């Protein structure tokens, strides 16, 4: 038991030191890039940190991290069973526009004291609509996979393209407002919007979106589902060894469908902070936030599909993304350098994780061999 | 020493030592093999013979010690070096590309060219290989693709491959492991042919009667050390067995009568399609009673895999029915002392795998790594695989109960002697034998009524094998009905209460294992005598 604990500790220590080594290495490379581009790296990092500890900036970092987190969780569900849902991008866009339209058209007006529930119910309707639409859109890829064996990467890429065109058609024709030049859906009334969790005015104005709570619920639910429930075990088993999982009674068809539907439902929530959050616009418009689906893939990979790891990596990416604006403003460091840095950090980390996994596996094999040797058993052939 | 040739040394290994983390696989091994002799290396699984041969073939480098080939000191860094010194190896697992022809497989990597790296000289290759084929009597059609060949034929392709690369010293690693007796005879004829031509054969095996039949000298390894080298004339199976394990060899035997007349599995007119849509199982009928082991004997590829997959539920039945006895709920550990014993069979022909498992269907897969385990998952998650919907692994079939699962896993580790640091390590860190013990143990601790066991002792050492046999017997005495598929005829004959022979998807014979010999069984397995010469 004792040696088990020290093992756990060692493996935990290995994980931390890998992350630190990866961050250090990427800082060195990033510094070189900053130097080459004519900036002082130390000054740049100081600027980032100085900005990053401001409360209003922290709110913004959190706000930015929420949809990234939810998006990465959606991707991670697929990864758990070796499904690559590239379609989060399209799923959240189409979920957002339909949820926006539903939210604008549906009003909740309960009588008397029940009136206090109007807001929550309205919000719930919008969220559930988004989840249902996301699930349905991802479900198409799932159905195609189990019926015709079409790879989900192909079908979700296609569905991304289709959803893009579909959105434009909806905006331009069906749900277009009377005013000719504005391409947006009708406005969601106040009752359908998420309240602010906190507000600050000093040193700058910022609100913290209460979507934070929803993101936390999603993370906890994911953790419980994947690690604590039997269907979650089935999902992971299928990801690790589909044939062994099948022999153990896991239906591949069912598991693929469930994984796609769950992934899509979570993906449906990605656009919600923008649509319902205190800072966003209460309607879907032609410059609605994009790329969250694709960035979610990187965040999921960086976070090793673990809910905690994903949270850290979402915060990290959001931190750099949010604070880097200061570099652009302060001196000559172009914003693009920051994008390059993010790319390099992800790259280095993925490589570092690969190595640490190898080290861990070798350690385990050595441990088992030692046990064998101690018990006086024969060597392997 | 040897009677053949002039007594020059083809191979001399001096003080070879090889360690792996925590383990000494070869401990100062000395071995001399004379030119032109057939020399067997035997020892139980884990004695270090495969490692030694991998060192001789350049796959591993020894930590210390010397290798001399034909009197010259050599240092091998890869099999390429070994091949250059005229050493060839036929591995236990064939290394052939399924969709290429025999000819293409043989020349792969040593192609003769018209224009180097551009234009392969197939006619030259064909001529040369044809000559080898003929002079060694190997009898292989060079234009057939690999996937159409039988196991025995595949082995001959591997032999030609080695000969084509100029092998004068040929290592055969457990070549008879998956052959029926008739194929073994053919292989031995080929080996004698090579011997007559002056080639040196190193024959790795642990089946002692075969070793005695084919070799001139025998070297026995135990625990990574050389125990003795003996001349065939001066030894017998008893002495060899004692040298190998320090006591006499365990054999499956002496099964007490536990068969009841209550059917636990009943299969009627079952038709199953194979991967290519061919009819793999063509209307089989059989039943297994409680407390009975029914062995299915057959050359691989005659429908036994499809049959077991269909019984498990991962392959559809085209026609026919499968019925099984549902296990008694609430009865501890397979014991059937229960007043209200169930006697009604339930039809499971189109029941999903998960429900069959809950009803008490157990499964030991033929290929542990591909079908039985989650390599990166910890032991306890591997223990629950297949029973994850049941207690103690989950509550209401939904919530994983980790603490109880770990307890259960520790019970399996204790009872089935799984050597592991803990129940939390990933299973890939364990040796194959220990993985198999977990795979068997996780079935045995559950309430089962029927167990499908495919090659339950494949790739585990002799001691563990005997333990598995005992466990199967204990389970059967408690009322378990077991379907046993095995390539090891001794295992089939020793464990089964009845033996069914499967040939081209049909059950062609129902035999009594007490009265039939392995040789006669082999004839049944390959069809009539007239069919034999066709292979």
PDB file of N, CA and C in Angstrom, chain A residues 205-270:
ATOM      1  N   UNK A 205     -13.669  48.470 -16.003  1.00  0.00           N
ATOM      2  CA  UNK A 205     -14.996  47.900 -15.873  1.00  0.00           C
ATOM      3  C   UNK A 205     -15.009  46.485 -16.454  1.00  0.00           C
ATOM      4  N   UNK A 206     -15.572  45.557 -15.674  1.00  0.00           N
ATOM      5  CA  UNK A 206     -15.713  44.198 -16.189  1.00  0.00           C
ATOM      6  C   UNK A 206     -16.804  43.472 -15.435  1.00  0.00           C
ATOM      7  N   UNK A 207     -17.500  42.558 -16.110  1.00  0.00           N
ATOM      8  CA  UNK A 207     -18.487  41.711 -15.440  1.00  0.00           C
ATOM      9  C   UNK A 207     -18.074  40.260 -15.605  1.00  0.00           C
ATOM     10  N   UNK A 208     -18.346  39.474 -14.569  1.00  0.00           N
ATOM     11  CA  UNK A 208     -18.063  38.034 -14.638  1.00  0.00           C
ATOM     12  C   UNK A 208     -19.373  37.328 -14.963  1.00  0.00           C
ATOM     13  N   UNK A 209     -19.359  36.566 -16.055  1.00  0.00           N
ATOM     14  CA  UNK A 209     -20.591  35.923 -16.510  1.00  0.00           C
ATOM     15  C   UNK A 209     -20.968  34.759 -15.603  1.00  0.00           C
ATOM     16  N   UNK A 210     -22.261  34.625 -15.342  1.00  0.00           N
ATOM     17  CA  UNK A 210     -22.702  33.500 -14.518  1.00  0.00           C
ATOM     18  C   UNK A 210     -22.696  32.199 -15.332  1.00  0.00           C
ATOM     19  N   UNK A 211     -22.254  32.270 -16.578  1.00  0.00           N
ATOM     20  CA  UNK A 211     -22.066  31.035 -17.349  1.00  0.00           C
ATOM     21  C   UNK A 211     -20.985  30.182 -16.703  1.00  0.00           C
ATOM     22  N   UNK A 212     -20.164  30.848 -15.868  1.00  0.00           N
ATOM     23  CA  UNK A 212     -19.123  30.125 -15.123  1.00  0.00           C
ATOM     24  C   UNK A 212     -19.716  28.914 -14.407  1.00  0.00           C
ATOM     25  N   UNK A 213     -20.921  29.131 -13.816  1.00  0.00           N
ATOM     26  CA  UNK A 213     -21.557  28.035 -13.081  1.00  0.00           C
ATOM     27  C   UNK A 213     -21.923  26.892 -14.024  1.00  0.00           C
ATOM     28  N   UNK A 214     -22.443  27.270 -15.191  1.00  0.00           N
ATOM     29  CA  UNK A 214     -22.812  26.237 -16.166  1.00  0.00           C
ATOM     30  C   UNK A 214     -21.567  25.475 -16.612  1.00  0.00           C
ATOM     31  N   UNK A 215     -20.475  26.210 -16.863  1.00  0.00           N
ATOM     32  CA  UNK A 215     -19.233  25.558 -17.291  1.00  0.00           C
ATOM     33  C   UNK A 215     -18.747  24.596 -16.213  1.00  0.00           C
ATOM     34  N   UNK A 216     -18.855  25.020 -14.944  1.00  0.00           N
ATOM     35  CA  UNK A 216     -18.426  24.133 -13.861  1.00  0.00           C
ATOM     36  C   UNK A 216     -19.290  22.877 -13.808  1.00  0.00           C
ATOM     37  N   UNK A 217     -20.617  23.082 -13.987  1.00  0.00           N
ATOM     38  CA  UNK A 217     -21.515  21.922 -13.980  1.00  0.00           C
ATOM     39  C   UNK A 217     -21.130  20.956 -15.094  1.00  0.00           C
ATOM     40  N   UNK A 218     -20.847  21.511 -16.265  1.00  0.00           N
ATOM     41  CA  UNK A 218     -20.464  20.666 -17.406  1.00  0.00           C
ATOM     42  C   UNK A 218     -19.204  19.867 -17.057  1.00  0.00           C
ATOM     43  N   UNK A 219     -18.217  20.554 -16.453  1.00  0.00           N
ATOM     44  CA  UNK A 219     -16.964  19.880 -16.107  1.00  0.00           C
ATOM     45  C   UNK A 219     -17.169  18.770 -15.101  1.00  0.00           C
ATOM     46  N   UNK A 220     -17.955  19.066 -14.055  1.00  0.00           N
ATOM     47  CA  UNK A 220     -18.191  18.059 -13.021  1.00  0.00           C
ATOM     48  C   UNK A 220     -18.989  16.889 -13.596  1.00  0.00           C
ATOM     49  N   UNK A 221     -19.999  17.216 -14.407  1.00  0.00           N
ATOM     50  CA  UNK A 221     -20.823  16.162 -14.999  1.00  0.00           C
ATOM     51  C   UNK A 221     -19.969  15.263 -15.892  1.00  0.00           C
ATOM     52  N   UNK A 222     -19.070  15.879 -16.645  1.00  0.00           N
ATOM     53  CA  UNK A 222     -18.176  15.106 -17.504  1.00  0.00           C
ATOM     54  C   UNK A 222     -17.311  14.176 -16.662  1.00  0.00           C
ATOM     55  N   UNK A 223     -16.766  14.743 -15.575  1.00  0.00           N
ATOM     56  CA  UNK A 223     -15.897  13.944 -14.716  1.00  0.00           C
ATOM     57  C   UNK A 223     -16.656  12.764 -14.125  1.00  0.00           C
ATOM     58  N   UNK A 224     -17.863  13.026 -13.612  1.00  0.00           N
ATOM     59  CA  UNK A 224     -18.653  11.942 -13.027  1.00  0.00           C
ATOM     60  C   UNK A 224     -18.982  10.894 -14.075  1.00  0.00           C
ATOM     61  N   UNK A 225     -19.432  11.373 -15.238  1.00  0.00           N
ATOM     62  CA  UNK A 225     -19.847  10.436 -16.277  1.00  0.00           C
ATOM     63  C   UNK A 225     -18.686   9.538 -16.706  1.00  0.00           C
ATOM     64  N   UNK A 226     -17.551  10.179 -16.975  1.00  0.00           N
ATOM     65  CA  UNK A 226     -16.446   9.406 -17.536  1.00  0.00           C
ATOM     66  C   UNK A 226     -15.794   8.489 -16.508  1.00  0.00           C
ATOM     67  N   UNK A 227     -15.628   8.952 -15.279  1.00  0.00           N
ATOM     68  CA  UNK A 227     -14.857   8.172 -14.312  1.00  0.00           C
ATOM     69  C   UNK A 227     -15.710   7.400 -13.317  1.00  0.00           C
ATOM     70  N   UNK A 228     -16.965   7.795 -13.150  1.00  0.00           N
ATOM     71  CA  UNK A 228     -17.745   7.213 -12.060  1.00  0.00           C
ATOM     72  C   UNK A 228     -18.920   6.369 -12.521  1.00  0.00           C
ATOM     73  N   UNK A 229     -19.238   6.408 -13.781  1.00  0.00           N
ATOM     74  CA  UNK A 229     -20.406   5.636 -14.204  1.00  0.00           C
ATOM     75  C   UNK A 229     -20.022   4.523 -15.160  1.00  0.00           C
ATOM     76  N   UNK A 230     -20.890   3.532 -15.215  1.00  0.00           N
ATOM     77  CA  UNK A 230     -20.648   2.388 -16.073  1.00  0.00           C
ATOM     78  C   UNK A 230     -20.693   2.783 -17.558  1.00  0.00           C
ATOM     79  N   UNK A 231     -21.689   3.591 -17.994  1.00  0.00           N
ATOM     80  CA  UNK A 231     -21.653   3.991 -19.406  1.00  0.00           C
ATOM     81  C   UNK A 231     -20.377   4.749 -19.757  1.00  0.00           C
ATOM     82  N   UNK A 232     -19.863   5.535 -18.788  1.00  0.00           N
ATOM     83  CA  UNK A 232     -18.612   6.242 -19.020  1.00  0.00           C
ATOM     84  C   UNK A 232     -17.451   5.267 -19.159  1.00  0.00           C
ATOM     85  N   UNK A 233     -17.482   4.218 -18.343  1.00  0.00           N
ATOM     86  CA  UNK A 233     -16.453   3.188 -18.446  1.00  0.00           C
ATOM     87  C   UNK A 233     -16.531   2.516 -19.816  1.00  0.00           C
ATOM     88  N   UNK A 234     -17.770   2.220 -20.248  1.00  0.00           N
ATOM     89  CA  UNK A 234     -17.958   1.599 -21.567  1.00  0.00           C
ATOM     90  C   UNK A 234     -17.349   2.471 -22.658  1.00  0.00           C
ATOM     91  N   UNK A 235     -17.585   3.786 -22.517  1.00  0.00           N
ATOM     92  CA  UNK A 235     -17.068   4.740 -23.495  1.00  0.00           C
ATOM     93  C   UNK A 235     -15.542   4.681 -23.534  1.00  0.00           C
ATOM     94  N   UNK A 236     -14.924   4.723 -22.363  1.00  0.00           N
ATOM     95  CA  UNK A 236     -13.463   4.695 -22.303  1.00  0.00           C
ATOM     96  C   UNK A 236     -12.936   3.356 -22.799  1.00  0.00           C
ATOM     97  N   UNK A 237     -13.621   2.278 -22.408  1.00  0.00           N
ATOM     98  CA  UNK A 237     -13.171   0.951 -22.838  1.00  0.00           C
ATOM     99  C   UNK A 237     -13.176   0.873 -24.359  1.00  0.00           C
ATOM    100  N   UNK A 238     -14.237   1.399 -24.988  1.00  0.00           N
ATOM    101  CA  UNK A 238     -14.309   1.377 -26.450  1.00  0.00           C
ATOM    102  C   UNK A 238     -13.163   2.171 -27.050  1.00  0.00           C
ATOM    103  N   UNK A 239     -12.808   3.269 -26.378  1.00  0.00           N
ATOM    104  CA  UNK A 239     -11.712   4.081 -26.884  1.00  0.00           C
ATOM    105  C   UNK A 239     -10.381   3.365 -26.782  1.00  0.00           C
ATOM    106  N   UNK A 240     -10.209   2.596 -25.690  1.00  0.00           N
ATOM    107  CA  UNK A 240      -8.924   1.940 -25.475  1.00  0.00           C
ATOM    108  C   UNK A 240      -8.781   0.673 -26.298  1.00  0.00           C
ATOM    109  N   UNK A 241      -9.834  -0.106 -26.398  1.00  0.00           N
ATOM    110  CA  UNK A 241      -9.768  -1.348 -27.166  1.00  0.00           C
ATOM    111  C   UNK A 241     -11.180  -1.746 -27.593  1.00  0.00           C
ATOM    112  N   UNK A 242     -11.590  -1.300 -28.785  1.00  0.00           N
ATOM    113  CA  UNK A 242     -12.981  -1.507 -29.210  1.00  0.00           C
ATOM    114  C   UNK A 242     -13.391  -2.976 -29.247  1.00  0.00           C
ATOM    115  N   UNK A 243     -12.468  -3.863 -29.620  1.00  0.00           N
ATOM    116  CA  UNK A 243     -12.850  -5.272 -29.713  1.00  0.00           C
ATOM    117  C   UNK A 243     -13.076  -5.879 -28.336  1.00  0.00           C
ATOM    118  N   UNK A 244     -12.180  -5.555 -27.405  1.00  0.00           N
ATOM    119  CA  UNK A 244     -12.349  -6.073 -26.047  1.00  0.00           C
ATOM    120  C   UNK A 244     -13.619  -5.496 -25.423  1.00  0.00           C
ATOM    121  N   UNK A 245     -13.889  -4.221 -25.706  1.00  0.00           N
ATOM    122  CA  UNK A 245     -15.095  -3.600 -25.168  1.00  0.00           C
ATOM    123  C   UNK A 245     -16.334  -4.301 -25.707  1.00  0.00           C
ATOM    124  N   UNK A 246     -16.306  -4.596 -26.992  1.00  0.00           N
ATOM    125  CA  UNK A 246     -17.454  -5.266 -27.600  1.00  0.00           C
ATOM    126  C   UNK A 246     -17.684  -6.630 -26.957  1.00  0.00           C
ATOM    127  N   UNK A 247     -16.605  -7.359 -26.740  1.00  0.00           N
ATOM    128  CA  UNK A 247     -16.734  -8.677 -26.120  1.00  0.00           C
ATOM    129  C   UNK A 247     -17.248  -8.560 -24.689  1.00  0.00           C
ATOM    130  N   UNK A 248     -16.996  -7.415 -24.057  1.00  0.00           N
ATOM    131  CA  UNK A 248     -17.450  -7.246 -22.681  1.00  0.00           C
ATOM    132  C   UNK A 248     -18.907  -6.803 -22.620  1.00  0.00           C
ATOM    133  N   UNK A 249     -19.530  -6.622 -23.780  1.00  0.00           N
ATOM    134  CA  UNK A 249     -20.948  -6.288 -23.803  1.00  0.00           C
ATOM    135  C   UNK A 249     -21.247  -4.847 -24.152  1.00  0.00           C
ATOM    136  N   UNK A 250     -20.232  -4.117 -24.608  1.00  0.00           N
ATOM    137  CA  UNK A 250     -20.468  -2.743 -25.021  1.00  0.00           C
ATOM    138  C   UNK A 250     -20.869  -2.745 -26.495  1.00  0.00           C
ATOM    139  N   UNK A 251     -22.033  -2.170 -26.789  1.00  0.00           N
ATOM    140  CA  UNK A 251     -22.466  -2.131 -28.180  1.00  0.00           C
ATOM    141  C   UNK A 251     -21.756  -0.980 -28.881  1.00  0.00           C
ATOM    142  N   UNK A 252     -20.968  -1.270 -29.922  1.00  0.00           N
ATOM    143  CA  UNK A 252     -20.231  -0.192 -30.586  1.00  0.00           C
ATOM    144  C   UNK A 252     -21.182   0.848 -31.177  1.00  0.00           C
ATOM    145  N   UNK A 253     -22.274   0.396 -31.764  1.00  0.00           N
ATOM    146  CA  UNK A 253     -23.226   1.307 -32.398  1.00  0.00           C
ATOM    147  C   UNK A 253     -23.788   2.286 -31.378  1.00  0.00           C
ATOM    148  N   UNK A 254     -24.260   1.727 -30.259  1.00  0.00           N
ATOM    149  CA  UNK A 254     -24.856   2.552 -29.234  1.00  0.00           C
ATOM    150  C   UNK A 254     -23.839   3.556 -28.685  1.00  0.00           C
ATOM    151  N   UNK A 255     -22.625   3.070 -28.439  1.00  0.00           N
ATOM    152  CA  UNK A 255     -21.623   3.925 -27.823  1.00  0.00           C
ATOM    153  C   UNK A 255     -21.221   5.066 -28.739  1.00  0.00           C
ATOM    154  N   UNK A 256     -21.096   4.788 -30.028  1.00  0.00           N
ATOM    155  CA  UNK A 256     -20.752   5.851 -30.978  1.00  0.00           C
ATOM    156  C   UNK A 256     -21.862   6.905 -30.987  1.00  0.00           C
ATOM    157  N   UNK A 257     -23.110   6.429 -31.034  1.00  0.00           N
ATOM    158  CA  UNK A 257     -24.223   7.379 -31.067  1.00  0.00           C
ATOM    159  C   UNK A 257     -24.271   8.211 -29.791  1.00  0.00           C
ATOM    160  N   UNK A 258     -24.140   7.537 -28.641  1.00  0.00           N
ATOM    161  CA  UNK A 258     -24.195   8.268 -27.375  1.00  0.00           C
ATOM    162  C   UNK A 258     -23.068   9.295 -27.307  1.00  0.00           C
ATOM    163  N   UNK A 259     -21.862   8.879 -27.709  1.00  0.00           N
ATOM    164  CA  UNK A 259     -20.722   9.796 -27.634  1.00  0.00           C
ATOM    165  C   UNK A 259     -20.954  11.011 -28.529  1.00  0.00           C
ATOM    166  N   UNK A 260     -21.451  10.781 -29.736  1.00  0.00           N
ATOM    167  CA  UNK A 260     -21.675  11.911 -30.645  1.00  0.00           C
ATOM    168  C   UNK A 260     -22.774  12.823 -30.118  1.00  0.00           C
ATOM    169  N   UNK A 261     -23.854  12.224 -29.603  1.00  0.00           N
ATOM    170  CA  UNK A 261     -24.961  13.037 -29.102  1.00  0.00           C
ATOM    171  C   UNK A 261     -24.525  13.871 -27.898  1.00  0.00           C
ATOM    172  N   UNK A 262     -23.790  13.245 -26.973  1.00  0.00           N
ATOM    173  CA  UNK A 262     -23.328  13.988 -25.799  1.00  0.00           C
ATOM    174  C   UNK A 262     -22.364  15.095 -26.207  1.00  0.00           C
ATOM    175  N   UNK A 263     -21.435  14.742 -27.095  1.00  0.00           N
ATOM    176  CA  UNK A 263     -20.459  15.721 -27.546  1.00  0.00           C
ATOM    177  C   UNK A 263     -21.174  16.902 -28.199  1.00  0.00           C
ATOM    178  N   UNK A 264     -22.166  16.596 -29.032  1.00  0.00           N
ATOM    179  CA  UNK A 264     -22.912  17.650 -29.711  1.00  0.00           C
ATOM    180  C   UNK A 264     -23.725  18.500 -28.747  1.00  0.00           C
ATOM    181  N   UNK A 265     -24.311  17.841 -27.741  1.00  0.00           N
ATOM    182  CA  UNK A 265     -25.121  18.591 -26.778  1.00  0.00           C
ATOM    183  C   UNK A 265     -24.257  19.597 -26.025  1.00  0.00           C
ATOM    184  N   UNK A 266     -23.073  19.144 -25.605  1.00  0.00           N
ATOM    185  CA  UNK A 266     -22.161  20.061 -24.903  1.00  0.00           C
ATOM    186  C   UNK A 266     -21.691  21.154 -25.875  1.00  0.00           C
ATOM    187  N   UNK A 267     -21.416  20.750 -27.109  1.00  0.00           N
ATOM    188  CA  UNK A 267     -20.975  21.734 -28.106  1.00  0.00           C
ATOM    189  C   UNK A 267     -22.030  22.817 -28.289  1.00  0.00           C
ATOM    190  N   UNK A 268     -23.299  22.424 -28.179  1.00  0.00           N
ATOM    191  CA  UNK A 268     -24.378  23.393 -28.329  1.00  0.00           C
ATOM    192  C   UNK A 268     -24.281  24.540 -27.337  1.00  0.00           C
ATOM    193  N   UNK A 269     -23.632  24.289 -26.206  1.00  0.00           N
ATOM    194  CA  UNK A 269     -23.542  25.317 -25.162  1.00  0.00           C
ATOM    195  C   UNK A 269     -22.416  26.328 -25.419  1.00  0.00           C
ATOM    196  N   UNK A 270     -21.528  25.994 -26.352  1.00  0.00           N
ATOM    197  CA  UNK A 270     -20.325  26.815 -26.534  1.00  0.00           C
ATOM    198  C   UNK A 270     -20.652  28.277 -26.870  1.00  0.00           C
TER     199      UNK A 270
END
